[in-house]
Amino acid sequence: MVRSGEDPVPRERTVGTGPTRIRERFLQGDPVVSGVRASILGSWQRSRSLGLSPDASELPFREDLDPDSRLVRAAVPVLDRLRSKFFGSRMNVSVADVQGTVVLRCFGSASLARSLPEIQRVPGFVFSERFAGTNGIGLALAERQLIQVHGAEHFAQRSQESACRAIPVRDPLSGQVEGVLCFGYPRSAEDPALAAVITKAAQAIEDRLLEQRSSRERTLLQTYLNTGGGAAAPSGVVGVEELAQGLRARDQELLKETATELISLAQQAALDVSLSDGRRLTLLSRPVTSASGVEGIAIEVLLPHPAELSLPTVPVPSGEPRRHERGQADSPHAPAERLSVPVGSGSVLYTSGREGVGAVAPSGFAAGPPVPRPAAGGVPGRRRPVRTAGVDPDGARERDGARDPALGLVMVGEPEVGRYALAARRRLELLSEASERIGTTLDVTRTAQELAETAVPQLADFVTIDLPETVLRGDESADPRGELRRTVVHGIRDDCPFSPVGKRIDYRPTTPQSRCLADGRAVLEPDLTAAADWLAQDPEVGERLIGHVRSLIAVPLTARGVVLGVAGFYRSRDTAAFRDDDLTLAQELAGRAALSLDNARRYTRERATVLALQRSLLPHGLPEQDTVEVAHRYLPAESGVGGDWYDVIPLSGTRVGLFVGDVVGHGLHSAATMGRLRTAARSFAELDFPPEEVLTHLDNLVLRLDREEGREDLATDSVGIIGATCLYAIYDPATQQCAMARAGHPPPALVQPDGTVSFPDLPAGPPLGLGGFPFETAELHIPEHSRLVLYTDGLIEDRHYDIDVALDRLRTVLARCDGTPEETCQAVLDIVAPAHPCDDIAVLVVRTHALDPGRIATWDLPSDPAVVSEVRAAATRQLAEWGLEETAFAAELLLSELVTNAIRHGAGPIRVRLLHERALICEVSDSSNTAPHLRRAAANDEGGRGLFLVAQLSQAWGTRYTTEGKVIWAECALDAP
């Protein structure tokens, strides 16, 4: 059998099994984690924390029941119909008020009534959870929804043989719980159809509550008319009906609002209203009391507006602004500054009591759609101070013998109804404001802060928000209750002793926060002093908080089926306690905020994924080399990770290749494209292509990728266009020359040893991916200890200033900073980079070194085989001078093979160069472009073994091409520097 649309609950079959056994274990203090519904277990825990005994049978009894209360009058006819429906059965139907006191009972069988103990048949006993433990009435008041309690789920021993269904009864006007309707029956008489019956019966009681409200207001209207109100206007004076027909929709809404406000003040007053066409009207409020004692307010409009009323003007008595704002009935007054209320939904000037603002006047008019409230300050809708003392509307009809202005009825209603209407309108305003204020960023913590700032002070005095650590990182939480961390504390004051931001929060199972996380429903604690389970969370902190707060709403932050955390809304002791309408508002606010939080969480997760991919595709460390000192930084954009990249590549001949590039766009696609582009760029560079050829190959690659993406996107209707920029530089420490080429990329900054900063005027090639355009290389002389700064456009582009301003800043920073590349890199980001970058930033700072001329040996040779032995002898002497005698044998063989190949297959002149750095580098150059190839020589081949020997004797070898020919090089490892 299924309980109230919740978890399946097994029917008890034998005593001592199922819920009975679980209850026994619970009462014995054993842990209970399954086998019973969370709502029942929570009620048991609350009952035990209150010190209740399951064997106790005494309940409080009230003798001061009101036999003519609104709830009783609404419920009596419904119970009469239920008595007929359940005639002859063992059904026990009861109605309890909001305190849990049973005010009405009826039985399907008279014999049943005689057989039951007094506590189960006489009205007046209090069945709230704090006195009776887990039972239908008490749990319905605690859960505020249709519930079912079966057999051993009752806390009290006396109820073990019965079952019940109970549902709250609400006032349709205010949404406030007015009482509980409960069906009690033997547990063997369970019938799923009872859920529909009790729901329909509760609705019937609520309808009758609303009818009572309308009847009272119709009585007020009739009283007003019987006492001479609404007299016809003298001839020639425009009546209220004609006036309303000529008003714009926004003016009709303004009059309706103002009338509602005056009704909520519950006093005699006068208020001037400026219309959009420049006219001014005066609304007068007049107390009305019917013969039956119903007290209300009639709102009249004075037509036309006199030059000035001889009424004393006094301020409205001050009250607590936020009470009035929340629609509480603690004070009958509201401060004058709170009188301006934005236009809410409404369609007629004269409204009925069912709509919650007044009774139907003798005539009404259609109005246009709702419009925004006119702004205050010299514009239509600005109101003058309320005039209250000594108001005499009848006396205002005559002034200096002039014709009497007419008084037309606008609205009649009860002050309490007016307050509810204002509160409902302000709740709508708060939700509208929440839509604008919550979720302005994709930051989880900031979104939670926006929820707190929106709720304070309109709904709560203090707000705490606790989120799991995994949610803050962008992931889903497997156990939200086990890893909560205080994320936000916000309130009207800073002295409230809540746990600070950043502290780990561990809620006990009986606390409202833990219960709402377990059940997925908001929990209202109107009076925290009576919530023993809440105080048990942390007695010391709880006692201190009790001195500041009195009421709590705990709401789970749930979006798309994912629990993101819990929000706690608190009201201070000098503020009215939370009510059911506040609970609904808090749930709505939390629901909207949870969607924004989930969006931020998903964005955080995706951004972290892309950033992890981006960082994994960037260099993890710098290669070991003595040519340059390098420092680098990568800073992702706030809006998303892009495709900026850099690289440092050791090349042959102690040279080094320097890359910096930028792939257009952001996100996973850009990061993946960056990885492919960087891998290709490194491959092209290691082939020793000059800069312009490397960029040409990259341009062809981007074109090919774009075509491939375009074909794929034809099926997915997505955009796959790829674009990129790049700058490639090769620095040679032996000559201190730097060859650079760029493809749509900003030029680098060059800092001379004396601090002079310049931006070399490199040929501006097109961005990669356009195709068909050539790239050009520029040669620069860079002295030793110069600094070369390469960067992406994110460093110098900002919406708040021009690029020239950023370049001037960069120039100034580089001129003043004479530290290490690391210090220079950090200074550039601290001063030049935008505070909130909207694009990625990559910076590469390089300090150059020159190769010691004493470690370079060069010989120019004729194309003659006889010189091979001379070169070998000269190289041996040079190696001995460098202290590399152990490498001499291998070097002699390498030079013999390389020089011989150059003489036989190349063209003169021939040059031999030895470089002593981390390795011994042997280079042989000639003017031929013939490429040598390593091949396997057959047994009878006379040649083809030279390059094989070179490959075996060296740790690396290769060929690079120059404008004069080619260079074949080989590196020999050194045991010591």
mmCIF file of C-alpha atoms in Angstrom, residues 306-521:
data_model
loop_
_atom_site.group_PDB
_atom_site.id
_atom_site.type_symbol
_atom_site.label_atom_id
_atom_site.label_comp_id
_atom_site.label_asym_id
_atom_site.label_seq_id
_atom_site.Cartn_x
_atom_site.Cartn_y
_atom_site.Cartn_z
ATOM 1 C CA PRO A 306 -11.024 70.735 -4.392
ATOM 2 C CA ALA A 307 -8.365 73.406 -4.409
ATOM 3 C CA GLU A 308 -7.420 72.357 -0.888
ATOM 4 C CA LEU A 309 -9.168 70.524 1.920
ATOM 5 C CA SER A 310 -9.256 72.205 5.317
ATOM 6 C CA LEU A 311 -8.015 69.059 7.020
ATOM 7 C CA PRO A 312 -5.070 68.958 9.384
ATOM 8 C CA THR A 313 -2.166 66.974 8.020
ATOM 9 C CA VAL A 314 -0.380 64.648 10.407
ATOM 10 C CA PRO A 315 2.089 61.821 9.807
ATOM 11 C CA VAL A 316 0.853 58.295 9.911
ATOM 12 C CA PRO A 317 1.868 56.664 13.191
ATOM 13 C CA SER A 318 5.187 54.928 12.729
ATOM 14 C CA GLY A 319 5.332 51.181 12.894
ATOM 15 C CA GLU A 320 7.750 48.471 12.025
ATOM 16 C CA PRO A 321 8.213 48.944 8.251
ATOM 17 C CA ARG A 322 9.029 45.351 7.584
ATOM 18 C CA ARG A 323 5.982 44.051 9.394
ATOM 19 C CA HIS A 324 3.797 46.147 7.171
ATOM 20 C CA GLU A 325 5.783 45.065 4.182
ATOM 21 C CA ARG A 326 5.257 41.419 5.008
ATOM 22 C CA GLY A 327 1.551 41.908 5.549
ATOM 23 C CA GLN A 328 1.644 41.049 9.241
ATOM 24 C CA ALA A 329 -1.186 42.175 11.472
ATOM 25 C CA ASP A 330 1.069 43.127 14.376
ATOM 26 C CA SER A 331 0.426 46.832 13.885
ATOM 27 C CA PRO A 332 -2.622 48.495 12.321
ATOM 28 C CA HIS A 333 -0.437 51.263 10.985
ATOM 29 C CA ALA A 334 2.238 51.633 8.373
ATOM 30 C CA PRO A 335 4.863 54.339 7.974
ATOM 31 C CA ALA A 336 4.115 57.026 5.441
ATOM 32 C CA GLU A 337 7.152 56.138 3.344
ATOM 33 C CA ARG A 338 5.796 52.607 2.822
ATOM 34 C CA LEU A 339 2.592 53.793 1.173
ATOM 35 C CA SER A 340 3.862 53.573 -2.359
ATOM 36 C CA VAL A 341 3.095 50.071 -3.619
ATOM 37 C CA PRO A 342 3.939 48.850 -7.127
ATOM 38 C CA VAL A 343 1.068 47.836 -9.343
ATOM 39 C CA GLY A 344 0.246 44.180 -9.120
ATOM 40 C CA SER A 345 -2.103 41.996 -11.099
ATOM 41 C CA GLY A 346 -5.701 43.137 -11.243
ATOM 42 C CA SER A 347 -8.335 43.691 -13.864
ATOM 43 C CA VAL A 348 -11.080 45.813 -12.346
ATOM 44 C CA LEU A 349 -11.252 48.991 -10.336
ATOM 45 C CA TYR A 350 -14.002 47.667 -8.074
ATOM 46 C CA THR A 351 -12.993 44.246 -6.870
ATOM 47 C CA SER A 352 -14.789 41.490 -5.034
ATOM 48 C CA GLY A 353 -13.929 40.072 -1.661
ATOM 49 C CA ARG A 354 -12.914 36.766 -3.290
ATOM 50 C CA GLU A 355 -10.019 38.637 -4.892
ATOM 51 C CA GLY A 356 -8.942 39.726 -1.467
ATOM 52 C CA VAL A 357 -9.267 43.489 -1.639
ATOM 53 C CA GLY A 358 -12.874 44.557 -1.237
ATOM 54 C CA ALA A 359 -16.533 44.077 -2.050
ATOM 55 C CA VAL A 360 -18.218 44.764 -5.353
ATOM 56 C CA ALA A 361 -19.366 48.372 -5.661
ATOM 57 C CA PRO A 362 -22.640 49.325 -7.338
ATOM 58 C CA SER A 363 -20.916 49.515 -10.676
ATOM 59 C CA GLY A 364 -17.543 48.397 -12.021
ATOM 60 C CA PHE A 365 -15.435 48.833 -15.099
ATOM 61 C CA ALA A 366 -12.935 46.857 -17.076
ATOM 62 C CA ALA A 367 -9.357 48.011 -16.935
ATOM 63 C CA GLY A 368 -6.352 47.370 -19.108
ATOM 64 C CA PRO A 369 -3.450 45.044 -18.359
ATOM 65 C CA PRO A 370 -1.160 45.703 -15.412
ATOM 66 C CA VAL A 371 1.417 48.426 -15.945
ATOM 67 C CA PRO A 372 4.553 49.383 -14.003
ATOM 68 C CA ARG A 373 4.212 51.733 -11.086
ATOM 69 C CA PRO A 374 5.048 55.332 -12.033
ATOM 70 C CA ALA A 375 8.313 56.457 -10.474
ATOM 71 C CA ALA A 376 8.076 58.862 -7.579
ATOM 72 C CA GLY A 377 9.237 62.419 -7.806
ATOM 73 C CA GLY A 378 7.230 64.826 -9.943
ATOM 74 C CA VAL A 379 5.625 62.128 -12.070
ATOM 75 C CA PRO A 380 2.146 60.628 -12.167
ATOM 76 C CA GLY A 381 1.504 58.385 -9.209
ATOM 77 C CA ARG A 382 3.377 60.494 -6.655
ATOM 78 C CA ARG A 383 1.227 60.737 -3.525
ATOM 79 C CA ARG A 384 0.934 63.419 -0.934
ATOM 80 C CA PRO A 385 1.199 62.721 2.801
ATOM 81 C CA VAL A 386 -1.712 60.909 4.380
ATOM 82 C CA ARG A 387 -4.008 63.179 6.332
ATOM 83 C CA THR A 388 -5.672 61.413 9.189
ATOM 84 C CA ALA A 389 -6.630 63.501 12.202
ATOM 85 C CA GLY A 390 -9.961 65.292 12.141
ATOM 86 C CA VAL A 391 -10.975 64.049 8.750
ATOM 87 C CA ASP A 392 -14.619 64.816 8.057
ATOM 88 C CA PRO A 393 -15.541 63.579 4.587
ATOM 89 C CA ASP A 394 -19.141 64.782 4.924
ATOM 90 C CA GLY A 395 -17.993 68.229 5.942
ATOM 91 C CA ALA A 396 -15.742 68.351 2.945
ATOM 92 C CA ARG A 397 -18.724 68.445 0.631
ATOM 93 C CA GLU A 398 -19.262 72.156 1.137
ATOM 94 C CA ARG A 399 -16.644 74.866 0.771
ATOM 95 C CA ASP A 400 -17.439 78.574 0.614
ATOM 96 C CA GLY A 401 -20.892 77.935 -0.788
ATOM 97 C CA ALA A 402 -19.579 76.101 -3.794
ATOM 98 C CA ARG A 403 -21.372 73.158 -5.289
ATOM 99 C CA ASP A 404 -20.816 69.930 -3.345
ATOM 100 C CA PRO A 405 -18.134 67.701 -4.778
ATOM 101 C CA ALA A 406 -19.349 64.112 -5.233
ATOM 102 C CA LEU A 407 -18.231 61.153 -3.176
ATOM 103 C CA GLY A 408 -18.014 57.950 -5.200
ATOM 104 C CA LEU A 409 -17.366 54.528 -3.651
ATOM 105 C CA VAL A 410 -14.177 52.851 -4.794
ATOM 106 C CA MET A 411 -13.817 49.887 -2.441
ATOM 107 C CA VAL A 412 -15.061 48.331 0.796
ATOM 108 C CA GLY A 413 -13.073 45.774 2.732
ATOM 109 C CA GLU A 414 -11.648 44.561 5.997
ATOM 110 C CA PRO A 415 -8.193 45.786 7.079
ATOM 111 C CA GLU A 416 -6.886 42.256 7.481
ATOM 112 C CA VAL A 417 -7.879 41.468 3.894
ATOM 113 C CA GLY A 418 -6.150 44.604 2.687
ATOM 114 C CA ARG A 419 -2.976 43.617 4.480
ATOM 115 C CA TYR A 420 -3.071 40.188 2.883
ATOM 116 C CA ALA A 421 -3.553 41.777 -0.527
ATOM 117 C CA LEU A 422 -0.602 44.103 -0.005
ATOM 118 C CA ALA A 423 1.513 41.227 1.271
ATOM 119 C CA ALA A 424 0.620 39.120 -1.770
ATOM 120 C CA ARG A 425 1.519 41.963 -4.105
ATOM 121 C CA ARG A 426 4.824 42.526 -2.378
ATOM 122 C CA ARG A 427 5.569 38.840 -2.576
ATOM 123 C CA LEU A 428 5.093 39.055 -6.316
ATOM 124 C CA GLU A 429 7.389 42.070 -6.388
ATOM 125 C CA LEU A 430 10.026 40.173 -4.441
ATOM 126 C CA LEU A 431 9.857 37.245 -6.854
ATOM 127 C CA SER A 432 10.133 39.639 -9.775
ATOM 128 C CA GLU A 433 13.129 41.265 -8.129
ATOM 129 C CA ALA A 434 14.659 37.841 -7.518
ATOM 130 C CA SER A 435 14.432 37.042 -11.220
ATOM 131 C CA GLU A 436 16.543 40.105 -11.940
ATOM 132 C CA ARG A 437 19.017 39.912 -9.048
ATOM 133 C CA ILE A 438 19.737 36.192 -8.715
ATOM 134 C CA GLY A 439 21.950 34.541 -11.295
ATOM 135 C CA THR A 440 23.696 37.586 -12.740
ATOM 136 C CA THR A 441 26.964 35.633 -12.760
ATOM 137 C CA LEU A 442 27.993 32.036 -13.241
ATOM 138 C CA ASP A 443 29.735 31.911 -9.891
ATOM 139 C CA VAL A 444 28.261 29.519 -7.310
ATOM 140 C CA THR A 445 29.211 31.556 -4.254
ATOM 141 C CA ARG A 446 28.086 34.858 -5.758
ATOM 142 C CA THR A 447 24.725 33.352 -6.775
ATOM 143 C CA ALA A 448 24.171 32.143 -3.204
ATOM 144 C CA GLN A 449 25.053 35.618 -1.945
ATOM 145 C CA GLU A 450 22.508 37.150 -4.328
ATOM 146 C CA LEU A 451 19.785 34.903 -2.896
ATOM 147 C CA ALA A 452 20.624 36.101 0.615
ATOM 148 C CA GLU A 453 20.743 39.762 -0.418
ATOM 149 C CA THR A 454 17.354 39.457 -2.141
ATOM 150 C CA ALA A 455 15.677 37.822 0.862
ATOM 151 C CA VAL A 456 17.006 40.341 3.413
ATOM 152 C CA PRO A 457 15.110 42.287 4.664
ATOM 153 C CA GLN A 458 12.015 41.710 2.501
ATOM 154 C CA LEU A 459 11.494 38.152 3.748
ATOM 155 C CA ALA A 460 13.992 37.410 6.497
ATOM 156 C CA ASP A 461 16.328 39.222 8.873
ATOM 157 C CA PHE A 462 19.140 36.716 8.449
ATOM 158 C CA VAL A 463 19.984 34.133 5.815
ATOM 159 C CA THR A 464 22.526 31.335 5.952
ATOM 160 C CA ILE A 465 23.375 29.141 2.972
ATOM 161 C CA ASP A 466 25.304 25.905 3.277
ATOM 162 C CA LEU A 467 26.615 24.118 0.188
ATOM 163 C CA PRO A 468 28.608 20.898 -0.159
ATOM 164 C CA GLU A 469 32.244 21.315 -1.095
ATOM 165 C CA THR A 470 31.697 19.272 -4.244
ATOM 166 C CA VAL A 471 29.010 21.715 -5.417
ATOM 167 C CA LEU A 472 31.399 24.619 -4.913
ATOM 168 C CA ARG A 473 33.831 22.752 -7.173
ATOM 169 C CA GLY A 474 31.127 22.182 -9.793
ATOM 170 C CA ASP A 475 30.256 18.536 -9.134
ATOM 171 C CA GLU A 476 27.160 16.829 -7.781
ATOM 172 C CA SER A 477 27.184 15.802 -4.163
ATOM 173 C CA ALA A 478 26.622 12.151 -3.301
ATOM 174 C CA ASP A 479 25.744 13.030 0.317
ATOM 175 C CA PRO A 480 24.821 16.723 0.751
ATOM 176 C CA ARG A 481 24.318 16.296 4.494
ATOM 177 C CA GLY A 482 27.806 14.936 5.021
ATOM 178 C CA GLU A 483 29.967 17.649 3.503
ATOM 179 C CA LEU A 484 28.171 20.957 4.008
ATOM 180 C CA ARG A 485 30.223 24.099 4.380
ATOM 181 C CA ARG A 486 28.914 27.515 5.422
ATOM 182 C CA THR A 487 28.955 29.556 2.210
ATOM 183 C CA VAL A 488 26.934 32.691 2.999
ATOM 184 C CA VAL A 489 25.905 34.547 6.151
ATOM 185 C CA HIS A 490 23.939 37.718 5.505
ATOM 186 C CA GLY A 491 21.598 39.771 7.672
ATOM 187 C CA ILE A 492 20.439 43.126 8.869
ATOM 188 C CA ARG A 493 23.183 43.076 11.514
ATOM 189 C CA ASP A 494 26.606 41.500 11.849
ATOM 190 C CA ASP A 495 26.377 40.588 15.541
ATOM 191 C CA CYS A 496 24.271 37.440 15.167
ATOM 192 C CA PRO A 497 26.378 34.446 16.295
ATOM 193 C CA PHE A 498 25.979 32.198 13.244
ATOM 194 C CA SER A 499 28.763 29.844 12.276
ATOM 195 C CA PRO A 500 31.220 31.800 10.102
ATOM 196 C CA VAL A 501 31.695 31.428 6.369
ATOM 197 C CA GLY A 502 33.982 28.544 5.516
ATOM 198 C CA LYS A 503 33.200 26.425 8.584
ATOM 199 C CA ARG A 504 32.222 22.797 8.132
ATOM 200 C CA ILE A 505 28.560 22.297 9.141
ATOM 201 C CA ASP A 506 27.327 18.943 10.445
ATOM 202 C CA TYR A 507 23.582 18.994 11.079
ATOM 203 C CA ARG A 508 22.111 16.349 13.331
ATOM 204 C CA PRO A 509 19.269 14.214 11.914
ATOM 205 C CA THR A 510 16.537 15.958 13.941
ATOM 206 C CA THR A 511 17.391 19.532 12.942
ATOM 207 C CA PRO A 512 15.136 21.337 10.455
ATOM 208 C CA GLN A 513 17.987 21.630 7.949
ATOM 209 C CA SER A 514 18.697 17.921 8.032
ATOM 210 C CA ARG A 515 15.007 17.057 7.814
ATOM 211 C CA CYS A 516 14.458 19.271 4.791
ATOM 212 C CA LEU A 517 17.479 17.735 3.043
ATOM 213 C CA ALA A 518 16.200 14.240 3.788
ATOM 214 C CA ASP A 519 12.600 14.881 2.712
ATOM 215 C CA GLY A 520 13.257 17.436 -0.013
ATOM 216 C CA ARG A 521 10.630 19.777 1.508
#
